[in-house]
mmCIF file of C-alpha atoms and ligand atoms in Angstrom:
data_model
loop_
_atom_site.group_PDB
_atom_site.id
_atom_site.type_symbol
_atom_site.label_atom_id
_atom_site.label_comp_id
_atom_site.label_asym_id
_atom_site.label_seq_id
_atom_site.Cartn_x
_atom_site.Cartn_y
_atom_site.Cartn_z
ATOM 1 C CA ASN A 269 110.255 125.870 108.340
ATOM 2 C CA VAL A 270 107.997 125.805 111.404
ATOM 3 C CA SER A 271 106.109 123.180 113.232
ATOM 4 C CA TYR A 272 102.866 124.352 115.299
ATOM 5 C CA ILE A 273 102.713 121.829 118.148
ATOM 6 C CA PRO A 274 99.267 120.936 119.508
ATOM 7 C CA HIS A 275 99.400 122.885 122.973
ATOM 8 C CA LYS A 276 96.036 121.230 124.146
ATOM 9 C CA LEU A 277 93.354 119.075 123.014
ATOM 10 C CA VAL A 278 90.472 121.454 122.548
ATOM 11 C CA HIS A 279 89.070 120.674 119.273
ATOM 12 C CA SER A 280 85.838 120.871 121.315
ATOM 13 C CA ASP A 281 83.600 118.112 122.151
ATOM 14 C CA GLN A 282 80.645 119.201 120.474
ATOM 15 C CA CYS A 283 82.813 119.485 117.257
ATOM 16 C CA TYR A 284 83.961 116.186 117.640
ATOM 17 C CA SER A 285 80.852 114.579 118.143
ATOM 18 C CA ARG A 286 79.481 116.206 115.196
ATOM 19 C CA LEU A 287 82.217 114.484 113.405
ATOM 20 C CA MET A 288 81.854 111.095 115.217
ATOM 21 C CA ALA A 289 78.283 111.196 114.108
ATOM 22 C CA LEU A 290 79.104 110.165 110.609
ATOM 23 C CA LYS A 291 80.273 106.877 112.132
ATOM 24 C CA ARG A 292 76.817 106.232 114.426
ATOM 25 C CA MET A 293 75.015 106.994 111.084
ATOM 26 C CA GLY A 294 76.968 104.203 109.191
ATOM 27 C CA ILE A 295 78.537 106.616 106.783
ATOM 28 C CA VAL A 296 82.372 106.177 107.951
ATOM 29 C CA ASN A 297 83.030 103.099 110.041
ATOM 30 C CA ASN A 298 86.447 104.250 111.631
ATOM 31 C CA TYR A 299 86.198 108.372 111.685
ATOM 32 C CA GLU A 300 88.597 108.239 114.663
ATOM 33 C CA LYS A 301 91.169 107.021 111.916
ATOM 34 C CA ILE A 302 91.558 110.668 110.719
ATOM 35 C CA ARG A 303 93.695 111.501 114.002
ATOM 36 C CA LYS A 304 96.189 109.169 112.879
ATOM 37 C CA LEU A 305 96.605 110.678 109.247
ATOM 38 C CA CYS A 306 99.006 112.996 107.852
ATOM 39 C CA ILE A 307 98.715 114.646 104.495
ATOM 40 C CA THR A 308 100.789 116.875 102.592
ATOM 41 C CA ILE A 309 99.455 119.752 100.725
ATOM 42 C CA VAL A 310 101.502 121.253 97.975
ATOM 43 C CA GLY A 311 100.444 124.659 96.844
ATOM 44 C CA ILE A 312 98.703 126.810 99.701
ATOM 45 C CA GLY A 313 96.743 129.381 97.332
ATOM 46 C CA GLY A 314 93.197 129.488 96.469
ATOM 47 C CA VAL A 315 92.405 125.791 96.493
ATOM 48 C CA GLY A 316 95.334 124.499 99.105
ATOM 49 C CA SER A 317 94.310 127.062 101.817
ATOM 50 C CA VAL A 318 90.983 126.094 101.770
ATOM 51 C CA ALA A 319 91.574 122.137 101.459
ATOM 52 C CA ALA A 320 94.031 122.660 104.475
ATOM 53 C CA GLU A 321 91.464 124.347 106.560
ATOM 54 C CA MET A 322 88.776 121.669 105.922
ATOM 55 C CA LEU A 323 91.217 118.977 106.767
ATOM 56 C CA VAL A 324 92.350 120.929 110.107
ATOM 57 C CA ARG A 325 88.532 121.198 111.038
ATOM 58 C CA CYS A 326 87.680 117.664 110.106
ATOM 59 C CA GLY A 327 90.437 116.907 113.030
ATOM 60 C CA ILE A 328 93.412 115.526 110.843
ATOM 61 C CA GLY A 329 96.369 114.378 113.053
ATOM 62 C CA LYS A 330 99.047 116.404 110.898
ATOM 63 C CA ILE A 331 99.188 118.339 107.664
ATOM 64 C CA ILE A 332 102.488 119.520 105.890
ATOM 65 C CA LEU A 333 102.151 122.473 103.780
ATOM 66 C CA PHE A 334 104.645 123.503 100.829
ATOM 67 C CA ASP A 335 104.522 126.773 98.861
ATOM 68 C CA TYR A 336 107.231 129.272 97.953
ATOM 69 C CA ASP A 337 104.852 132.680 97.418
ATOM 70 C CA GLN A 338 103.801 135.149 99.964
ATOM 71 C CA VAL A 339 100.238 136.510 100.600
ATOM 72 C CA GLU A 340 99.107 139.535 98.313
ATOM 73 C CA TRP A 341 96.212 141.717 97.678
ATOM 74 C CA SER A 342 95.358 139.927 94.626
ATOM 75 C CA ASN A 343 94.770 136.791 96.724
ATOM 76 C CA MET A 344 91.940 138.725 98.812
ATOM 77 C CA ASN A 345 89.368 137.402 95.965
ATOM 78 C CA ARG A 346 89.584 133.806 97.203
ATOM 79 C CA LEU A 347 88.772 132.376 100.467
ATOM 80 C CA PHE A 348 91.188 131.990 103.843
ATOM 81 C CA TYR A 349 93.885 134.687 103.454
ATOM 82 C CA GLN A 350 92.934 138.050 105.186
ATOM 83 C CA PRO A 351 94.358 141.410 104.732
ATOM 84 C CA ARG A 352 96.411 141.174 107.983
ATOM 85 C CA HIS A 353 98.240 138.415 106.457
ATOM 86 C CA ILE A 354 99.680 140.484 103.508
ATOM 87 C CA GLY A 355 103.481 140.365 103.173
ATOM 88 C CA LEU A 356 103.870 137.286 105.324
ATOM 89 C CA SER A 357 104.654 133.999 103.512
ATOM 90 C CA LYS A 358 101.337 131.711 102.568
ATOM 91 C CA VAL A 359 102.729 128.786 105.000
ATOM 92 C CA GLU A 360 103.372 131.012 107.862
ATOM 93 C CA ALA A 361 99.940 132.737 107.327
ATOM 94 C CA ALA A 362 98.296 129.454 106.791
ATOM 95 C CA GLY A 363 100.042 128.073 109.864
ATOM 96 C CA LEU A 364 98.845 130.814 112.220
ATOM 97 C CA THR A 365 95.365 130.675 111.069
ATOM 98 C CA LEU A 366 95.159 126.823 111.181
ATOM 99 C CA SER A 367 96.919 126.385 114.269
ATOM 100 C CA SER A 368 94.242 128.608 116.060
ATOM 101 C CA ILE A 369 91.153 126.919 114.353
ATOM 102 C CA ASN A 370 92.430 123.496 115.685
ATOM 103 C CA PRO A 371 95.215 123.613 117.953
ATOM 104 C CA ASP A 372 94.890 119.454 118.175
ATOM 105 C CA VAL A 373 96.572 119.461 114.628
ATOM 106 C CA ILE A 374 100.273 119.116 114.067
ATOM 107 C CA ILE A 375 101.039 121.646 111.141
ATOM 108 C CA GLU A 376 104.392 121.459 109.448
ATOM 109 C CA THR A 377 105.312 124.497 107.038
ATOM 110 C CA HIS A 378 107.986 124.733 104.306
ATOM 111 C CA HIS A 379 108.448 127.936 102.533
ATOM 112 C CA MET A 380 110.162 126.613 99.362
ATOM 113 C CA ASP A 381 109.792 125.785 95.747
ATOM 114 C CA ILE A 382 109.572 121.805 95.713
ATOM 115 C CA THR A 383 110.990 121.605 92.011
ATOM 116 C CA LYS A 384 114.460 123.086 92.671
ATOM 117 C CA VAL A 385 117.312 120.479 93.007
ATOM 118 C CA GLU A 386 118.058 120.449 96.780
ATOM 119 C CA THR A 387 114.540 121.019 97.871
ATOM 120 C CA TYR A 388 113.394 118.357 95.503
ATOM 121 C CA GLU A 389 115.087 116.005 97.626
ATOM 122 C CA PHE A 390 114.081 117.337 100.810
ATOM 123 C CA PHE A 391 110.514 117.018 99.516
ATOM 124 C CA LEU A 392 110.925 113.434 98.579
ATOM 125 C CA ASP A 393 112.522 112.840 101.865
ATOM 126 C CA SER A 394 109.661 114.447 103.569
ATOM 127 C CA LEU A 395 107.041 112.100 101.914
ATOM 128 C CA GLU A 396 108.985 109.037 103.128
ATOM 129 C CA THR A 397 109.394 110.255 106.707
ATOM 130 C CA SER A 398 107.391 112.890 107.793
ATOM 131 C CA GLY A 399 104.213 110.886 108.406
ATOM 132 C CA LEU A 400 102.508 111.168 111.979
ATOM 133 C CA THR A 401 105.055 108.657 113.323
ATOM 134 C CA PHE A 402 108.332 109.747 112.750
ATOM 135 C CA GLY A 403 110.283 107.867 110.186
ATOM 136 C CA HIS A 404 106.864 106.633 108.248
ATOM 137 C CA PRO A 405 105.519 108.220 105.057
ATOM 138 C CA VAL A 406 102.818 110.385 104.991
ATOM 139 C CA ASP A 407 99.575 109.035 103.639
ATOM 140 C CA MET A 408 98.756 111.152 100.863
ATOM 141 C CA VAL A 409 99.253 114.185 99.106
ATOM 142 C CA LEU A 410 97.227 116.828 97.786
ATOM 143 C CA SER A 411 98.522 118.887 94.748
ATOM 144 C CA CYS A 412 97.119 122.524 94.641
ATOM 145 C CA VAL A 413 99.939 124.126 92.521
ATOM 146 C CA ASP A 414 98.872 126.200 89.233
ATOM 147 C CA ASN A 415 101.737 124.909 87.093
ATOM 148 C CA PHE A 416 102.965 121.966 84.893
ATOM 149 C CA GLU A 417 106.512 121.868 86.328
ATOM 150 C CA ALA A 418 105.319 121.480 89.813
ATOM 151 C CA ARG A 419 102.900 119.151 88.890
ATOM 152 C CA MET A 420 105.198 117.084 87.168
ATOM 153 C CA ALA A 421 107.801 117.220 90.267
ATOM 154 C CA ILE A 422 104.911 115.915 92.369
ATOM 155 C CA ASN A 423 103.972 113.181 90.248
ATOM 156 C CA SER A 424 107.796 111.900 89.806
ATOM 157 C CA ALA A 425 108.006 111.983 93.745
ATOM 158 C CA CYS A 426 104.617 110.084 94.351
ATOM 159 C CA ASN A 427 105.460 107.371 91.970
ATOM 160 C CA GLU A 428 109.165 106.903 93.574
ATOM 161 C CA LYS A 429 107.845 106.973 97.076
ATOM 162 C CA ASN A 430 104.244 105.177 96.049
ATOM 163 C CA ILE A 431 102.137 107.403 97.779
ATOM 164 C CA THR A 432 98.571 108.522 96.417
ATOM 165 C CA TRP A 433 98.300 111.652 95.450
ATOM 166 C CA PHE A 434 95.273 114.042 94.151
ATOM 167 C CA GLU A 435 95.899 116.380 91.359
ATOM 168 C CA SER A 436 93.698 119.350 91.255
ATOM 169 C CA GLY A 437 93.094 122.501 89.047
ATOM 170 C CA VAL A 438 91.159 125.282 88.355
ATOM 171 C CA ALA A 439 90.803 127.031 84.766
ATOM 172 C CA GLU A 440 92.326 129.895 84.045
ATOM 173 C CA ASN A 441 88.544 131.394 82.692
ATOM 174 C CA ALA A 442 87.638 130.383 86.769
ATOM 175 C CA VAL A 443 84.513 128.475 85.493
ATOM 176 C CA SER A 444 85.802 125.114 85.124
ATOM 177 C CA GLY A 445 87.992 122.834 87.382
ATOM 178 C CA HIS A 446 88.760 119.187 87.918
ATOM 179 C CA ILE A 447 90.558 116.767 90.789
ATOM 180 C CA GLN A 448 92.371 113.612 89.527
ATOM 181 C CA MET A 449 93.228 110.597 91.934
ATOM 182 C CA ILE A 450 96.626 108.950 91.229
ATOM 183 C CA VAL A 451 97.161 105.693 92.432
ATOM 184 C CA PRO A 452 100.698 104.644 91.568
ATOM 185 C CA GLY A 453 100.474 101.670 89.241
ATOM 186 C CA LYS A 454 96.720 101.481 89.479
ATOM 187 C CA THR A 455 95.342 104.727 87.835
ATOM 188 C CA ALA A 456 97.282 107.063 85.261
ATOM 189 C CA CYS A 457 99.649 109.092 86.553
ATOM 190 C CA PHE A 458 100.076 112.854 85.500
ATOM 191 C CA ALA A 459 102.582 111.698 83.034
ATOM 192 C CA CYS A 460 100.923 108.992 81.480
ATOM 193 C CA ALA A 461 97.786 111.112 80.364
ATOM 194 C CA PRO A 462 98.554 114.539 79.857
ATOM 195 C CA PRO A 463 96.673 115.078 76.680
ATOM 196 C CA LEU A 464 93.410 114.566 78.708
ATOM 197 C CA MET A 465 94.051 117.824 80.413
ATOM 198 C CA VAL A 466 94.433 119.437 77.203
ATOM 199 C CA SER A 467 91.412 118.174 75.784
ATOM 200 C CA ALA A 468 89.408 118.781 78.932
ATOM 201 C CA GLY A 469 90.283 122.498 78.694
ATOM 202 C CA ILE A 470 91.826 122.597 81.663
ATOM 203 C CA ASP A 471 95.326 122.909 81.006
ATOM 204 C CA GLU A 472 95.368 126.476 80.289
ATOM 205 C CA LYS A 473 96.532 127.759 83.840
ATOM 206 C CA SER A 474 99.406 125.076 83.765
ATOM 207 C CA ILE A 475 100.915 126.765 80.789
ATOM 208 C CA LYS A 476 100.927 130.475 82.214
ATOM 209 C CA LYS A 477 101.103 133.045 79.862
ATOM 210 C CA GLU A 478 103.365 136.075 80.923
ATOM 211 C CA GLY A 479 101.500 139.317 81.397
ATOM 212 C CA VAL A 480 98.214 137.861 81.210
ATOM 213 C CA CYS A 481 95.848 138.126 84.579
ATOM 214 C CA ALA A 482 94.179 134.871 84.991
ATOM 215 C CA ALA A 483 90.331 135.060 86.162
ATOM 216 C CA SER A 484 89.605 133.639 89.538
ATOM 217 C CA LEU A 485 86.504 132.981 91.548
ATOM 218 C CA PRO A 486 86.279 132.042 95.256
ATOM 219 C CA THR A 487 83.304 129.942 94.214
ATOM 220 C CA THR A 488 84.752 127.402 91.691
ATOM 221 C CA MET A 489 87.797 127.328 94.018
ATOM 222 C CA GLY A 490 85.904 126.467 97.099
ATOM 223 C CA ILE A 491 84.055 123.801 95.030
ATOM 224 C CA ILE A 492 87.260 122.079 93.823
ATOM 225 C CA SER A 493 88.560 122.394 97.395
ATOM 226 C CA GLY A 494 85.571 120.494 98.623
ATOM 227 C CA PHE A 495 85.682 117.686 95.908
ATOM 228 C CA LEU A 496 89.422 117.566 96.697
ATOM 229 C CA VAL A 497 89.244 116.715 100.617
ATOM 230 C CA GLN A 498 85.762 114.918 100.046
ATOM 231 C CA ASN A 499 87.542 112.865 98.075
ATOM 232 C CA ALA A 500 90.613 112.485 100.023
ATOM 233 C CA LEU A 501 88.854 111.505 102.927
ATOM 234 C CA LYS A 502 86.519 108.744 100.965
ATOM 235 C CA LYS A 503 89.854 107.311 100.285
ATOM 236 C CA LEU A 504 91.542 107.292 103.245
ATOM 237 C CA LEU A 505 88.688 106.601 105.351
ATOM 238 C CA GLN A 506 87.286 104.175 102.976
ATOM 239 C CA PHE A 507 83.880 104.904 102.515
ATOM 240 C CA GLY A 508 81.893 105.547 99.374
ATOM 241 C CA LYS A 509 83.585 105.443 95.796
ATOM 242 C CA VAL A 510 86.398 107.655 94.277
ATOM 243 C CA SER A 511 86.262 108.523 90.925
ATOM 244 C CA ASP A 512 89.668 108.541 89.007
ATOM 245 C CA TYR A 513 88.763 111.861 87.468
ATOM 246 C CA LEU A 514 85.821 114.255 88.578
ATOM 247 C CA GLY A 515 85.552 117.684 86.593
ATOM 248 C CA TYR A 516 83.166 120.727 87.266
ATOM 249 C CA MET A 517 81.912 122.810 84.402
ATOM 250 C CA ALA A 518 80.096 125.766 86.115
ATOM 251 C CA LEU A 519 78.444 127.065 83.009
ATOM 252 C CA THR A 520 76.419 124.139 82.553
ATOM 253 C CA ASP A 521 76.602 122.620 85.905
ATOM 254 C CA PHE A 522 78.262 119.402 84.322
ATOM 255 C CA PHE A 523 80.323 117.033 86.617
ATOM 256 C CA PRO A 524 81.878 114.503 84.114
ATOM 257 C CA THR A 525 84.033 111.611 85.873
ATOM 258 C CA MET A 526 85.893 109.017 84.398
ATOM 259 C CA THR A 527 88.378 105.889 84.847
ATOM 260 C CA LEU A 528 91.794 106.571 83.899
ATOM 261 C CA LYS A 529 94.278 103.428 83.375
ATOM 262 C CA PRO A 530 98.030 103.785 83.439
ATOM 263 C CA ASN A 531 99.818 104.163 80.384
ATOM 264 C CA PRO A 532 102.371 101.288 79.703
ATOM 265 C CA PHE A 533 104.526 103.529 77.822
ATOM 266 C CA CYS A 534 104.613 106.174 80.405
ATOM 267 C CA GLN A 535 108.033 108.498 80.470
ATOM 268 C CA ASP A 536 108.124 108.049 84.160
ATOM 269 C CA ASN A 537 110.071 104.979 84.879
ATOM 270 C CA TYR A 538 108.788 104.309 88.378
ATOM 271 C CA CYS A 539 105.382 104.570 86.980
ATOM 272 C CA LYS A 540 106.030 101.515 84.904
ATOM 273 C CA ILE A 541 107.856 99.890 88.124
ATOM 274 C CA ARG A 542 104.440 100.682 90.141
ATOM 275 C CA GLN A 543 102.347 99.396 87.170
ATOM 276 C CA ASP A 544 104.427 95.945 87.241
ATOM 277 C CA GLU A 545 104.013 95.677 91.154
ATOM 278 C CA TYR A 546 100.143 96.676 90.642
ATOM 279 C CA LYS A 547 99.731 93.978 88.152
ATOM 280 C CA LEU A 548 101.744 91.317 90.076
ATOM 281 C CA ASN A 549 99.814 92.126 93.167
ATOM 282 C CA GLU A 550 96.631 91.739 91.279
ATOM 283 C CA LYS A 551 97.403 88.304 90.377
ATOM 284 C CA GLN A 552 98.258 87.201 93.667
ATOM 285 C CA GLN A 553 94.851 88.638 95.138
ATOM 286 C CA PRO A 554 91.104 87.284 94.326
ATOM 287 C CA PRO A 555 89.514 90.124 92.762
ATOM 288 C CA ASP A 556 87.864 92.735 95.066
ATOM 289 C CA ASN A 557 84.837 94.427 93.690
ATOM 290 C CA CYS A 558 84.051 96.284 96.844
ATOM 291 C CA GLU A 559 86.851 98.439 96.881
ATOM 292 C CA PRO A 560 86.179 102.111 97.465
HETATM 293 P P1 ATP L 744 97.424 133.965 90.959
HETATM 294 O O1 ATP L 744 98.786 133.038 90.021
HETATM 295 O O2 ATP L 744 96.313 133.783 90.271
HETATM 296 O O3 ATP L 744 97.905 135.239 91.145
HETATM 297 P P2 ATP L 744 98.398 132.004 92.961
HETATM 298 O O4 ATP L 744 99.764 132.148 92.416
HETATM 299 O O5 ATP L 744 98.054 132.661 94.456
HETATM 300 O O6 ATP L 744 97.415 132.916 92.149
HETATM 301 P P3 ATP L 744 96.891 129.946 93.269
HETATM 302 O O7 ATP L 744 96.489 128.975 91.716
HETATM 303 O O8 ATP L 744 95.955 130.244 94.171
HETATM 304 O O9 ATP L 744 97.752 130.828 92.749
HETATM 305 O O10 ATP L 744 97.856 128.820 93.992
HETATM 306 C C1 ATP L 744 98.785 128.006 93.544
HETATM 307 C C2 ATP L 744 99.662 127.864 94.724
HETATM 308 O O11 ATP L 744 100.789 126.989 94.078
HETATM 309 C C3 ATP L 744 100.533 129.444 94.747
HETATM 310 O O12 ATP L 744 100.354 129.796 96.157
HETATM 311 C C4 ATP L 744 102.108 129.126 94.448
HETATM 312 O O13 ATP L 744 102.903 129.734 95.249
HETATM 313 C C5 ATP L 744 102.020 127.518 94.688
HETATM 314 N N1 ATP L 744 103.313 126.842 93.733
HETATM 315 C C6 ATP L 744 103.229 126.671 92.672
HETATM 316 N N2 ATP L 744 104.538 125.936 92.312
HETATM 317 C C7 ATP L 744 105.054 125.758 93.483
HETATM 318 C C8 ATP L 744 106.117 125.138 93.705
HETATM 319 N N3 ATP L 744 106.964 124.519 92.623
HETATM 320 N N4 ATP L 744 106.561 125.074 94.983
HETATM 321 C C9 ATP L 744 105.898 125.368 95.875
HETATM 322 N N5 ATP L 744 104.585 125.968 95.669
HETATM 323 C C10 ATP L 744 104.165 126.589 94.484
HETATM 324 ZN ZN1 ZN L 745 102.561 107.037 84.742
#
């Protein structure tokens, strides 16, 4: 597990001023807040690696990467990794590339499967204490994994630690994908509404068929990565509106959005606790229709 500590502040002045123009143009009021944010990404494959690169180029304060896999030739039809990375763990290869793109960013990497008993505890602890300021929680989690078990582990951890996260997925046929924002207690969690994934035809990849080679396209994965980071930034820097669910159907250029309310009978106990907290909080506060 490696930390790439920034050695100089070089995210070039020109680059920084292009980002700060968002503030001058009235799009984002507090762009500089990005330097204080820490985002955890689980799954540094076709979607996660590109999402990490986008965040690093945007000047995020810290990213924490989790993945158990290594870079292979079969990953070369996606963006980010290069043939010289083959054989390295994905997190090591990503750490090297990302720190060279922007050495200002603190990059922490963990080559591990988050679903094992010992590592799950580590993952939980990391969510709670590895934020930019030591001992503080991370600000958000991005799920870029390709299986149900890992998504459920992220879901349980984020419900327990009360951390907003985005689920993402690309279908096995490579021509559709989605992102889903999960604010514990406020929106449906991954355990609240699994049938939605099935009905939208995007659960294929989470039930991996042994021996069947899934299709993948750098285009669809790049689009989903862009949706993911765009909406993570909108949520964290409070600009625009974030849909609970945003889909992408490449064959028809259809982008469905929907609202997803939590299920009061959710199987995840922490989800129900967060729902009660959210209801209580809502009762105590005047309604805010302008929330992003
Ligand atoms: P493919 O299966 O199509 O060859 P892939 O395994 O690289 O590709 P992607 O969809 O590109 O899959 O990326 C998903 C990433 O999520 C992979 O890098 C995988 O290692 C990672 N991942 C999946 N489950 C876990 C887990 N439990 N813990 C850590 N990383 C995980
Ligand atoms: Zn739930």
